Each structure stands twice: as C-alpha cells, then as structure tokens.
XYZ file of C-alpha atoms in Angstrom:
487
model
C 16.366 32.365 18.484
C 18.065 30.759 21.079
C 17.885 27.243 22.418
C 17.580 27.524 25.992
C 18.233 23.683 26.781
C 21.977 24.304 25.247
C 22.774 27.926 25.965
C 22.455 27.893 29.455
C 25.556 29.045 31.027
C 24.457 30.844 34.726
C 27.978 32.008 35.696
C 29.478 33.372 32.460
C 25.376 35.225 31.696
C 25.994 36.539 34.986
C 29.331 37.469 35.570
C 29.438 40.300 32.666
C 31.038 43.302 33.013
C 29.338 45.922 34.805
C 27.926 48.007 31.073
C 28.600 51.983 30.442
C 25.955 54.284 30.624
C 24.234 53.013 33.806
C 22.864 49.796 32.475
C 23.317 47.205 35.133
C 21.476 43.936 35.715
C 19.300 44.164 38.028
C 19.347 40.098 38.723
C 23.333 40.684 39.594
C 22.751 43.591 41.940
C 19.748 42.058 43.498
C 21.885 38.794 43.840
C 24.760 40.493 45.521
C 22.360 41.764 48.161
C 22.148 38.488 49.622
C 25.091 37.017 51.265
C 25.154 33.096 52.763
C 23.413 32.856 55.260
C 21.545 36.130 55.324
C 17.874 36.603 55.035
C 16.822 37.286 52.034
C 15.480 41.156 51.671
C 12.215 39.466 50.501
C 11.489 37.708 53.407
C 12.349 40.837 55.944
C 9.443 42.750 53.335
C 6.717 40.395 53.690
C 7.011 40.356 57.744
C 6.819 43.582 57.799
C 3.348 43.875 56.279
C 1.164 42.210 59.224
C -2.418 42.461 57.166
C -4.597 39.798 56.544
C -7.326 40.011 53.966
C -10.835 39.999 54.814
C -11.711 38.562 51.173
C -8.506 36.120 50.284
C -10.483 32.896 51.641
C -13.367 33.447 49.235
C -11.564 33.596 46.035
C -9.007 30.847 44.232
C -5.678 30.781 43.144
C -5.206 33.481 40.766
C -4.094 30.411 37.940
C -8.258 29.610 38.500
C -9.414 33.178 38.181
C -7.142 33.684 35.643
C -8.532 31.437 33.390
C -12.191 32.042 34.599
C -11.789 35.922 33.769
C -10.800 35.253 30.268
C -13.421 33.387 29.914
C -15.966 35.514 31.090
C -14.323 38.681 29.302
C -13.931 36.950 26.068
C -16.426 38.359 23.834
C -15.634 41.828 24.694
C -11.984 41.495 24.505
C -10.074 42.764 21.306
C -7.600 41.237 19.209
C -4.422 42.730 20.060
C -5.082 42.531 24.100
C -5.952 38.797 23.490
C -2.508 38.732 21.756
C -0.969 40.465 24.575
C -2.386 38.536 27.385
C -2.115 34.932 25.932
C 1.392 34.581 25.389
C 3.420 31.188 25.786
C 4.333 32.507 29.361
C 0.981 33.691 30.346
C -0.251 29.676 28.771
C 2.161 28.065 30.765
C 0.140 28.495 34.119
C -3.082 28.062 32.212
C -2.809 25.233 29.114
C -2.999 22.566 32.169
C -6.454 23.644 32.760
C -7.407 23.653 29.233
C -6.437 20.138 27.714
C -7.625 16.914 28.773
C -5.829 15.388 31.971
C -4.459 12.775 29.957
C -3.127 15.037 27.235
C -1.378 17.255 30.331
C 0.759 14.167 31.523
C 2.447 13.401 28.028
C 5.073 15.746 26.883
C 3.419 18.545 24.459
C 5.191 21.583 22.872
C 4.195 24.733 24.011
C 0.438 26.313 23.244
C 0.649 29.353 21.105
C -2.301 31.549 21.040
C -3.722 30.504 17.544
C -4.102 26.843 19.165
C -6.364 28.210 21.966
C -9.743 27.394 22.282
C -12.137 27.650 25.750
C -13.901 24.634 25.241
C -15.770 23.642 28.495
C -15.204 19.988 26.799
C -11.325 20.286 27.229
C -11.509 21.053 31.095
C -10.498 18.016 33.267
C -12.909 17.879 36.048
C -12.243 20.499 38.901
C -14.462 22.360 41.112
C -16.266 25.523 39.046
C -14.738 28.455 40.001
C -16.820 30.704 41.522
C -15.875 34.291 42.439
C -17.242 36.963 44.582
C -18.986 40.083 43.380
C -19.967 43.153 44.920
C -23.505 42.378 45.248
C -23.103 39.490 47.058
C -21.343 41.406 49.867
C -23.146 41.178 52.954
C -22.854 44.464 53.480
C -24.391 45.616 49.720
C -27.338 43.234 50.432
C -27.885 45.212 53.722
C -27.053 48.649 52.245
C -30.134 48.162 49.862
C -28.151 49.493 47.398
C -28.711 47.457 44.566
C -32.608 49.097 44.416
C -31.358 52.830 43.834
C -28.012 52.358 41.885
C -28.142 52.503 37.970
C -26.541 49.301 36.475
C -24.110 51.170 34.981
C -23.205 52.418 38.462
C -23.529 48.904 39.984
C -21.064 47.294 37.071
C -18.738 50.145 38.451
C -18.891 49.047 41.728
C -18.059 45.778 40.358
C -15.680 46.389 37.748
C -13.640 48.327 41.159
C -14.371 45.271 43.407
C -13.049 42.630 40.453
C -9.511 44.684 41.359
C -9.802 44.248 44.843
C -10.927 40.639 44.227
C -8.451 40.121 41.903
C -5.352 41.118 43.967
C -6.750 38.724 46.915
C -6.734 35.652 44.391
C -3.179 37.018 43.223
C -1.718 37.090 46.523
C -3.281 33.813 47.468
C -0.865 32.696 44.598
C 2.330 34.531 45.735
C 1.646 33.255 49.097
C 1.797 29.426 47.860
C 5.148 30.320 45.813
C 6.583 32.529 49.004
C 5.708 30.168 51.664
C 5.541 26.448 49.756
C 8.494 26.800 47.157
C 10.597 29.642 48.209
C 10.684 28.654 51.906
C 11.513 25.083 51.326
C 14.278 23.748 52.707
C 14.785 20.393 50.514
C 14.242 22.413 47.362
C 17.119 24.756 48.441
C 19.074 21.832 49.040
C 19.232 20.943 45.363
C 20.361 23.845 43.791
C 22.983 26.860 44.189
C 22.377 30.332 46.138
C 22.815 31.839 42.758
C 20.361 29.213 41.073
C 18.063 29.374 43.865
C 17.749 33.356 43.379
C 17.404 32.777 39.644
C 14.261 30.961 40.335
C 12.562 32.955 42.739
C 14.314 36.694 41.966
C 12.303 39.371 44.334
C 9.236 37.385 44.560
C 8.960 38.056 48.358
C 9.245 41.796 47.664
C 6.704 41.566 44.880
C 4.577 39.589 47.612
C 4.853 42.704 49.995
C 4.145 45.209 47.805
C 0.705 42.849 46.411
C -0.297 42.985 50.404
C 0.106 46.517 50.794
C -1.817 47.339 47.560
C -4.784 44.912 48.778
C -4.693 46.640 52.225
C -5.296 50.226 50.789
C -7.830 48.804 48.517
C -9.346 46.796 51.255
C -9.338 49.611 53.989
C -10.639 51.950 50.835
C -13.951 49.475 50.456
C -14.344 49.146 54.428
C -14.603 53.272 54.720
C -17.794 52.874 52.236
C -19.490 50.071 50.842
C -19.888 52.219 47.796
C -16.542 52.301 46.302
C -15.359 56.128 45.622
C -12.287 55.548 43.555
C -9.730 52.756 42.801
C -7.440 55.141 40.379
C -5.822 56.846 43.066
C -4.337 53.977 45.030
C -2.963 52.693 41.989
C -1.341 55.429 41.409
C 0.159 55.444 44.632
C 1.888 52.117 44.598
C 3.216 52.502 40.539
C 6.550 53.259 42.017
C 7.018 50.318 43.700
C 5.185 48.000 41.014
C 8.447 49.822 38.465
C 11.179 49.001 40.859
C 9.454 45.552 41.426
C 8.184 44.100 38.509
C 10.587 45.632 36.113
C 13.865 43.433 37.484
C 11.045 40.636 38.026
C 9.802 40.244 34.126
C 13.716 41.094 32.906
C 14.669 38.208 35.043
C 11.809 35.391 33.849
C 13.916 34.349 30.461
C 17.117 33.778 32.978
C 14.436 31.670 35.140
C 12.819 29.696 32.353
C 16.216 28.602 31.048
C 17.323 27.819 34.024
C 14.167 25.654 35.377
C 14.738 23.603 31.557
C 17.827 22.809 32.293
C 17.280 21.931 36.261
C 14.449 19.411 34.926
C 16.751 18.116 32.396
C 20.152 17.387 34.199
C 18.955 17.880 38.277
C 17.295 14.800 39.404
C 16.972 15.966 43.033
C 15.619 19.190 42.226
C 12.968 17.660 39.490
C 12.011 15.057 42.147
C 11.690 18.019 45.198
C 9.375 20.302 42.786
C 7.208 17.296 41.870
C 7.029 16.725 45.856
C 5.825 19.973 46.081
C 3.302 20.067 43.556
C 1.808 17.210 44.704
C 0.741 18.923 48.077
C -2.938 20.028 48.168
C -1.933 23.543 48.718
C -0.837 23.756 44.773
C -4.059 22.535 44.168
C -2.420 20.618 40.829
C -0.595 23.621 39.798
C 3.293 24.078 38.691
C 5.973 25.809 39.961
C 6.011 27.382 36.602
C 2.467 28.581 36.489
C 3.136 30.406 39.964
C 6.602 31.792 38.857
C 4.574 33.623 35.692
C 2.267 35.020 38.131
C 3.870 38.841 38.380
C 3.703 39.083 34.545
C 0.041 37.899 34.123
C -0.942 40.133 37.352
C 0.906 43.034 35.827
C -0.596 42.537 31.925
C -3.978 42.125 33.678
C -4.031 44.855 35.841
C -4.153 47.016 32.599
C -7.597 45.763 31.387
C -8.945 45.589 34.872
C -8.164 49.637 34.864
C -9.335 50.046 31.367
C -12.816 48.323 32.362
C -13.273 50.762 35.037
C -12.310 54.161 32.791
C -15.264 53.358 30.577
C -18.079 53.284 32.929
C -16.830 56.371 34.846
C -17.835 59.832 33.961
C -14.865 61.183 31.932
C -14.680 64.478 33.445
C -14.664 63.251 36.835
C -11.186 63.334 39.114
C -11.769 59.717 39.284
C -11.246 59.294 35.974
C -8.539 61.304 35.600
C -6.615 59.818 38.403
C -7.718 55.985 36.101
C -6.002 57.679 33.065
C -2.600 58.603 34.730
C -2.850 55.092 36.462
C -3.251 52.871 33.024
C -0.806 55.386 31.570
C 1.718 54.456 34.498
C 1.083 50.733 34.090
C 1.248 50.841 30.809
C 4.826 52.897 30.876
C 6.117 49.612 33.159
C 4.764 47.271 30.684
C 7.004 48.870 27.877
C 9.641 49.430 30.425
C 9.608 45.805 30.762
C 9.433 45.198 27.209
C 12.431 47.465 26.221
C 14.527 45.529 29.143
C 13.868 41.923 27.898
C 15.035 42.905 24.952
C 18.138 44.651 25.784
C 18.780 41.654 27.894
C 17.889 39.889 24.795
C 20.893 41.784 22.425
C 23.556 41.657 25.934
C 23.388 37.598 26.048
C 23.512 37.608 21.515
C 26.742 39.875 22.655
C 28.108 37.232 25.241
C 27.481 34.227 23.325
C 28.726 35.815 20.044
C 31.813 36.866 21.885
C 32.879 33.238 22.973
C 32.802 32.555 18.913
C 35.169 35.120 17.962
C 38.683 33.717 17.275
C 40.873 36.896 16.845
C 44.541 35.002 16.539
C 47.326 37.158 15.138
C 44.207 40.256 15.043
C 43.855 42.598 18.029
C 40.952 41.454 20.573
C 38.060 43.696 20.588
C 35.768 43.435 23.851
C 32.329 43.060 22.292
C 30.118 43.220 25.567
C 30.038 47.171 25.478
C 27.276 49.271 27.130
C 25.308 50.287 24.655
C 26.681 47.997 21.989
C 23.780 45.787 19.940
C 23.895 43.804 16.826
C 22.411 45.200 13.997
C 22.858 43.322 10.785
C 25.242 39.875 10.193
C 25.730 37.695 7.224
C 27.843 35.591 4.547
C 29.522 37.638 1.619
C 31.862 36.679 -0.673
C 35.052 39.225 -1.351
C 36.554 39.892 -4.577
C 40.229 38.280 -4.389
C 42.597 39.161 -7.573
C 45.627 37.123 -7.679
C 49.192 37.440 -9.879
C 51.008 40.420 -10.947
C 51.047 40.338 -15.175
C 48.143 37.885 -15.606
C 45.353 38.889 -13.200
C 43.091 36.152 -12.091
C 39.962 36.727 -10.390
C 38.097 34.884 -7.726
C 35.391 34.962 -5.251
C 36.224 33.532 -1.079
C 33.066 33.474 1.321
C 33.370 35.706 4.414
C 31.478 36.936 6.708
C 30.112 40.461 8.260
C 28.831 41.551 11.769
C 28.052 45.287 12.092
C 27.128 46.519 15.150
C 26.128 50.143 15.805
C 29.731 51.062 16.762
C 31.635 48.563 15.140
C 32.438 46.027 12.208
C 33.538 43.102 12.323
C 35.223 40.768 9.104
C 35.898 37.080 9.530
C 35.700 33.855 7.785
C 33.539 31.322 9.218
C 34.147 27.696 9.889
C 31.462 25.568 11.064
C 30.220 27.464 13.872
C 33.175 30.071 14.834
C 34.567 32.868 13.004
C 37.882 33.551 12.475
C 38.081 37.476 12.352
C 40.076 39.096 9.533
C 39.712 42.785 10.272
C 37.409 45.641 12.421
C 36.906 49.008 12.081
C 34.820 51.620 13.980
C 31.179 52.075 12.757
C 30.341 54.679 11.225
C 33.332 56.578 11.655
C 35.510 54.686 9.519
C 33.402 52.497 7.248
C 32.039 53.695 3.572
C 30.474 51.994 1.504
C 30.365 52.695 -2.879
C 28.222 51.680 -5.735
C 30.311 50.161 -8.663
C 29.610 50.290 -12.205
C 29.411 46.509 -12.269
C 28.724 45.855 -15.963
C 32.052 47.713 -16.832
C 33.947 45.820 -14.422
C 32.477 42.601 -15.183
C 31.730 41.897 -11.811
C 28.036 40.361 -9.963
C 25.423 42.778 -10.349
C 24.888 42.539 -6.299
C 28.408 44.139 -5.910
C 29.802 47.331 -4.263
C 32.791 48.688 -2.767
C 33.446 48.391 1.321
C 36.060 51.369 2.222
C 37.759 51.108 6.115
C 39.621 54.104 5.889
C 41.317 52.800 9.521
C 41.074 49.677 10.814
C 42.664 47.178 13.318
C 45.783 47.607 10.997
C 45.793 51.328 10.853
C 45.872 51.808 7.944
C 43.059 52.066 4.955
C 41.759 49.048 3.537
C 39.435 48.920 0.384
C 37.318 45.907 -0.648
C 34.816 44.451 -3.506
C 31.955 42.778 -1.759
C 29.284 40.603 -3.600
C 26.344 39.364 -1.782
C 24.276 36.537 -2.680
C 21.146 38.556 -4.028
C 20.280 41.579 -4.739
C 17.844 41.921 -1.636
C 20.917 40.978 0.154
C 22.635 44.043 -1.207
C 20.242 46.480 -0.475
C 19.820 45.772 3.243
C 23.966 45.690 3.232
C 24.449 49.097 1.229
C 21.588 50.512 3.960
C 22.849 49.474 7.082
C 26.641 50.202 5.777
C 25.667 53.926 5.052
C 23.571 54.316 8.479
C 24.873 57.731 9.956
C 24.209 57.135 13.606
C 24.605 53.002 13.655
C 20.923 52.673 14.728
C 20.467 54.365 17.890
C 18.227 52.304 20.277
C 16.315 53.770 23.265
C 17.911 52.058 26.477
C-alpha cells in the first residue's frame, strides 16, 4: 500500500501526538530513553548477564539453521505455518542462501512464498550445516541412554534439546548484530541518534533476555542429561519476550523503510554496512537478515513448542505447562500482529492528514487515538442549478469515513480540498430513494448531516459509480458503532 522509498519521513512519523486511550509508540518512548551521550539501556542489559554458553560454538548462525530446519521439517509442516513462517521478512535473511551466487549480486524483487523452492541445486557452495543433537552429547553417549529410552522418548529429548540448540544459534546471531553492527563506531557516524535507534530499536535488550532464556535452559539440561521439562521456563520468560519483542516487530516496518532509503540516498552509510558484511564474522550475511532475526526466532519458537506437545503425554504437568506456553507465545504473536497494524492505520492517518486542504472550512485534527479509516472513495453529488428552469448535473467528489468522522472534499490530482465534516455516526444518515421516480442513477441515495462543520443540517443526493459501489457505501454509512477495532 505504501511505497516505502517515497514515504519515508522519520521526524514527522515520529513526532505524532502522544494518542488517547493509552496508545503510545513504543519506538518514541524507547527513543526518549536515550539521551546523547548516554549508554544505551541495551547495552547496560547485556553486561549484566555474565553467562556463556556451553553449546553456542557448536551450532551456526541462526540465518544457517534457519534455513536447515525448514528444510528438514518440510514434509511435516502444514500449509498455513509454511505461510506464516515464510514471509518476505522471514525470506529476506534466507533467499541469499537459496538462489545462485550470481543471481544474489543482481538486483531481484523480493521472494514471495509461492516462488520458493529448496532445491539443493540453487545453494551456492557453503559448508553443510551440521547441527548438534541430543544423542551426540557426550554425556548421552556415556549415560547409555539411548539403549533403554523408547524413540518416542528419545525424539523428546531431542525435540527439547532442538530449543536449547536453537536459542544458542539465535544468540550467536544477536551477538554478531549487538557487537559487529550496533557497536560500530563508523556506522554510527553515518546516520542520526534517532536513525541509528530506528535501525537497531531494543536489540541489546532482546539480546539479554535470549541469554537469560539459554542459561535456564542450559542450567535445566546440566541438572539431568534427561531433559524433565522445557514448558516451564518458557513460561517464565513470556513476560519479558511481550515487553521485548512486541515494540521490536511494531518497530521493523519503521526499520525497513528506513534502511531503503539509507541505501538509496546515504552513501557513507551503504559503503560502512557493506564494510561490515564483508567481515568473516557475518559469514556473507546482511544487516537485514540479522535485523529480522527477533521475528523469525519468535514465529519459530511456536513450532519448536508445538513439536514437543505432541510427543508428551497429554495429561502430564509437562504438558500442561507446553500448552499455557504456546498459548502465551502465540498471544504475543497476535499482539504483534494487532500493533503493526494499528501502526499501519496511525501512519494512513499522518500521511492522509498532510493531503487535507481545509481553506475557508474548520481544521479537523485527524491523528486521534483511536481514530482509523474505514471506507474512502470518488462519488459524484447531485447539483441542481436555476430557480424557474431547474437544470440538473452530476460534480465528482470525494468521501473518507472514519469510525468517528466524515469527511467531504473534491479531489485534485493528489490532495483534497475538503467541502464539509460531520461526526460519525452521530450525525450522518443515510436514505434509499425511489430513483426511477426521480429520474435519477439507479446507484443513488440520500446522505443526511443533520450537523456539520457549518452547524447546521445539510442534505445531499449521492450517486456512486456502480451498484457494488453503493452497497458497500449505504453499509458502512448506516454502521451503528463506526467499526469498533480491538486496540
């Protein structure tokens, strides 16, 4: 709908009015922690977590295992997760792996998940990735396990350790973007504070709370080789995934827009992350592909926990504890969902509002808390003209109704010169029309303000452009409640 590479405005997206009913954005707030100078609350998190993983050596960056674990879990994933998981921002950290290295180099619009295929053929050469399992564990070997477990019980045991595996390659990751791009000093020479926190949002924090999750899961396999339950510590760190990873997803179409136009019109900055993804530590990733990471970790961590509910016994506390976990993940996942799109409906509010030309008509503020779009469109309006001979005629204008207002303007080219408003629903009716006797369109109907801008009632023949047209205007018109939304 929008087209980042021309919207992109940082200070004016930013610099909205804080919204009624609570809603705040959490990018702002988080940015106005941070003063010049200052350490950045991120940083102050992640030295505060001295831990070191006993398994982060032996797996790759979670880009790698990413793409190795849908590979391996194809066949037995279903349609709709497959939809879920391979979105364009999910492909951005993987389609480099998946087309040819000379395809990669040459500019290519973006993979959508119909394009996809896992063809070993369109790998460029790189190392296999191998991962750990829980049977190769010294310790299982020793344990002589493996002779007197069931293998359903052993692909529990591995279906647990795959999380705890997992979370080392994903934190392998964060540590490249925390350390390699955050931390760097020439990068944060090319860009604003503000633009520099756009890019990078909580990422340290997210990195924390990744290293205490891995610790607990870590210290959990150390007290018994045979893994007693993973659903618990999940559990116990969902808070702090919701207050992390919430503001984190909210703030990735801010970031994306803002790394397209920093690679379009910022030389310096273009040249510094190409610098930086040429050093071996990136091992030929993007900046991108690690700034995605939270999302993919957060949309995988669902399956992983979904894997491990099936092959344990449903009545056990284990399982139950599994349940309330995916149900908890699952909650931040919508959470998430319900945010980007508000997000979504405040920056069609900001951008619509720098179109509006009110004139000799009383301003309205459109950016409202609460306030969302909910139908717009061209109509014509019935005009009659002279006082003994009455001559008809038809003039194009233009509706937007939002769930607490409406708003009539013509439009020319691409602003809108507004004619009238009214409070929706309070003071907008709507009225069929017996067009045949009036000899009007059969698409018409009658639009009653009984106040307006002008205070006083205002009555008006509308004729839209099909009948369709009509129907979704006479519906939306006679809405009660304006289309409540959940915040």
């Amino acid at each position: 709908m929008w087209d980042s590479g021309k919207m992109y405005s940082p200070v004016p997206k930013l610099s909205v009015p804080p919204l009624e009913g609570g809603m705040n954005f959490p990018l702002l707030s988080d940015c106005c922690e941070s003063t010049e100078g200052a350490a950045d609350p991120g940083e102050e998190a992640v030295q505060s977590v001295p831990f070191q993983s006993k398994y982060i050596h032996i797996f790759p960056l979670y880009q790698d295992y990413c793409l190795q674990a849908v590979k391996d879990d194809l066949h037995r994933l279903n349609k709709d997760f497959l939809s879920e998981l391979l979105r364009p921002q999910c492909l951005s950290g993987l389609h480099c792996r998946l087309i040819s290295p000379s395809q990669s180099e040459a500019a290519s619009p973006p993979l959508q998940p119909a394009e996809v295929t896992l063809s070993p053929r369109q790998t460029p050469p790189h190392p296999k990735v191998t991962c750990a399992m829980w049977r190769d564990l010294e310790e299982v070997k020793a344990s002589d396990l493996l002779s007197s477990l069931s293998t359903r019980e052993i692909r529990l045991q591995e279906s647990m350790f795959e999380l705890i595996g997992s979370e080392a390659s994903y934190l392998k990751s964060l540590g490249v973007v925390v350390n390699h791009f955050y931390a760097s000093e020439v990068l944060k020479k090319t860009v604003s504070q503000l633009e520099h926190h756009i890019l990078f949002s909580n990422i340290g924090r997210v990195m924390a709370a990744s290293e205490n999750f891995l610790m607990d899961l870590e210290i959990r396999l150390g007290e018994s080789v045979l893994i007693s339950q993973v659903g618990d510590i999940v559990l116990q760190h969902c808070p702090a995934f919701w207050s992390l990873y919430v503001p984190y997803v909210t703030n990735m179409m801010y970031q994306e827009t803002l790394i397209s136009q920093l690679q379009q019109q910022n030389k310096e900055f273009l040249f510094a992350v190409k610098k930086l993804e040429s050093d071996a530590v990136c091992q030929r990733q993007s900046l991108k592909s690690f700034l995605v990471l939270p999302f993919q970790r957060i949309t995988r961590l669902k399956l992983l926990l979904e894997t491990i509910i099936k092959l344990t016994d449903q009545d056990s506390e284990p399982a139950s504890n599994l349940r309330r976990a995916t149900e908890a993940i699952n909650e931040i996942l919508t959470h998430c969902d319900k945010r980007i799109q508000k997000m979504k409906q405040i920056e069609e509010l900001v951008c619509l509002e720098l179109l509006l030309d009110y004139e000799n008509i009383k301003s309205v503020p459109l950016v409202v808390g609460g306030r969302f779009l909910m139908h717009q469109g061209p109509v014509r309006q019935l005009i009659v003209e002279g006082t003994n001979d009455f001559r008809t005629s038809f003039i194009n204008i233009y509706l937007h109704l939002f769930n607490d207002l409406l708003i009539i303007s013509s439009k020319k080219e691409q602003r809108f010169r507004v004619l009238d408003h009214a409070e929706f629903p309070t003071h907008v009716q709507v009225q069929d029309l017996k067009t045949e006797v009036l000899a009007l369109p059969p698409e018409s109907f009658l639009l009653h303000l009984s106040r307006s801008q002008t205070r006083q009632p205002t009555a008006m023949i509308l004729a839209p452009h099909t009948k369709s047209d009509q129907e979704v205007w006479m519906k939306v018109l006679s809405s009660k409640r304006g289309g409540d939304q959940d915040c």
